Amino acid sequence: MLSLSGLIILALVREQTGTKGFMVGLGLAVLPVPLIIAVFRWLDRVDPKPWRNLLFAFAWGACAATLVALIANGFATEWLMTTVDSSSSSGRADAWGATFVAPFVEESAKAAAVLLLFLFRRRDFNGLVDGVVVAGITATGFAFTENILYLGSAFVSDQTLGYSGIRSTTAATFFIRAVMSPFAHPLFTSMTGVGFGIAAATARHQRVRRVLIPIAMLLTAMVLHGVWNASATLGGYGFLIVYALFMVPMFGLLTWLTLWSRTKELRAVREQLTAYQAAGWLTPPEPIALSSMRARGIARDLARRTQGAAAARTVGEYTAYATSLAFLRRQAYRGTAGPDFTTREKVLLDRLWERRETAQPALAHAALSVPLPRPRRVPRPAPGTMPAPFWPAGPHGGGYGYGYGAGQGPGYGSGNGYGYGQQPQYGVQPAYAPCTTPPPPGPRSPTTPPTAHPSPVPHGPGGPQGHR
């Protein structure tokens, strides 16, 4: 369906701009796309979304959403001219359509991609950042095709009137759409993404909230889009006033909100992984290192310098699986993990265990670059929502010594190129055995995993007693 939509929209745009105008518009429209996508990928660094999801979102915006918008906007403008005010000029009808019709049609068409990924790729949709990224990539695809149409039409107009160079309509259109406001469409649609991101973090039993918040944010996106389109009818100064006093602050607010949410995600990684570290699946420095983007980069660079590109990929995979594990456990606390929580947890733990010998020493070294976090009380899980296992069973099939004590550093190094003391002795693959209570506290030995200690946070019956 997307391929068919792409062929149809390609034919329609080429019909309006001509072959030469289409090629010029395509060449100019593609210029801001890599920058915009790079920005959204940077925002998504904590838990990067699969490329197949992002490609679907971009293709939907560039093909399906633009096709719907092109057809619906054309019919709506014609209806306004013939039905609502038959005496109005074409320009007035276009202004009405751009202000009231286009925002409704276009934002609804773009929101469909976010809704589809929310429904059918739910495991990859964890919170606000995911919603903003998916919505922004969808809107980038939409703006890409729209820019081909606008820039191609401007080029045809310049060819007819004999304009060229910096004073041409093409140059002015490129400056406004690709330089001044390349994030206009992503800003509008990101409001919808915020709504779906909040819904993704909302417990399943709060159905009204999960429905109303995305609808409210979709309406917000339509209002922003309508204000932006209406500013074009106010003349040069009116457009600049709306741009400076309305659009720029909204863009700054969205940027701050996204970065703040990303910081919360990193803190959640540290807090949720602490339970697995206490049960013996992770070493003590790992929750700290994995909660810092700088430490993650240091670990990959160290592995690449000492063991090659394959080791760096292994560290990257380990980081990705650990992050997914932390978010899965956070979903369980919110009551949104689903009945397959235990199965998914086991798969992720197995994948971490397979890569531990390469990744754990690098992360232990990288943790030295991160300041120790302040202790923080962890909220209790929603009553009756935390599925088994309440406590992550440790790797009882074998152990490894951490070597922490007076005058000792983490026991990592010889034989792997990191140079940090003695290489830990890893045991055999553990047998995963979910349990509902933590193992009893007791003394640690160099060959057994660390045991859990009761948390000062009261969790109630069946809670994760050792979670900190």
Coordinates of C-alpha atoms in Angstrom, one line a residue, residues 1-27 59-68 70-71 141 144-146 148-149 152-153:
M1 CA 0.0 0.0 0.0
L2 CA 2.8 2.4 0.8
S3 CA 4.5 1.6 -2.5
L4 CA 1.3 2.2 -4.4
S5 CA 0.8 5.5 -2.5
G6 CA 4.4 6.5 -3.4
L7 CA 3.8 5.8 -7.1
I8 CA 0.6 7.8 -7.1
I9 CA 2.1 10.8 -5.2
L10 CA 5.1 10.7 -7.5
A11 CA 2.9 11.0 -10.5
L12 CA 0.7 13.8 -9.0
V13 CA 3.7 15.9 -8.0
R14 CA 5.4 15.4 -11.3
E15 CA 2.2 16.4 -13.1
Q16 CA 2.1 19.7 -11.1
T17 CA 5.8 20.6 -11.3
G18 CA 7.0 19.0 -14.6
T19 CA 10.0 16.7 -14.8
K20 CA 12.6 19.5 -14.5
G21 CA 10.7 21.2 -11.6
F22 CA 10.4 17.8 -9.9
M23 CA 14.1 17.1 -10.1
V24 CA 15.0 20.5 -8.7
G25 CA 12.5 20.2 -5.9
L26 CA 13.7 16.7 -5.1
G27 CA 17.3 17.9 -4.9
A59 CA 7.5 6.2 4.2
W60 CA 4.0 6.7 5.7
G61 CA 4.6 10.4 6.0
A62 CA 6.2 10.8 2.6
C63 CA 3.7 8.6 0.7
A64 CA 0.4 7.8 2.4
A65 CA -0.1 10.9 4.5
T66 CA 0.8 13.3 1.6
L67 CA -1.5 11.5 -0.8
V68 CA -4.4 11.8 1.6
L70 CA -3.2 16.3 -1.4
I71 CA -6.5 14.8 -2.4
G141 CA 8.7 12.3 5.5
F144 CA 10.0 16.0 2.4
T145 CA 7.3 15.3 -0.2
E146 CA 5.6 18.6 0.5
I148 CA 9.3 18.8 -3.4
L149 CA 5.9 20.1 -4.5
G152 CA 9.3 22.4 -7.8
S153 CA 6.3 24.8 -8.3

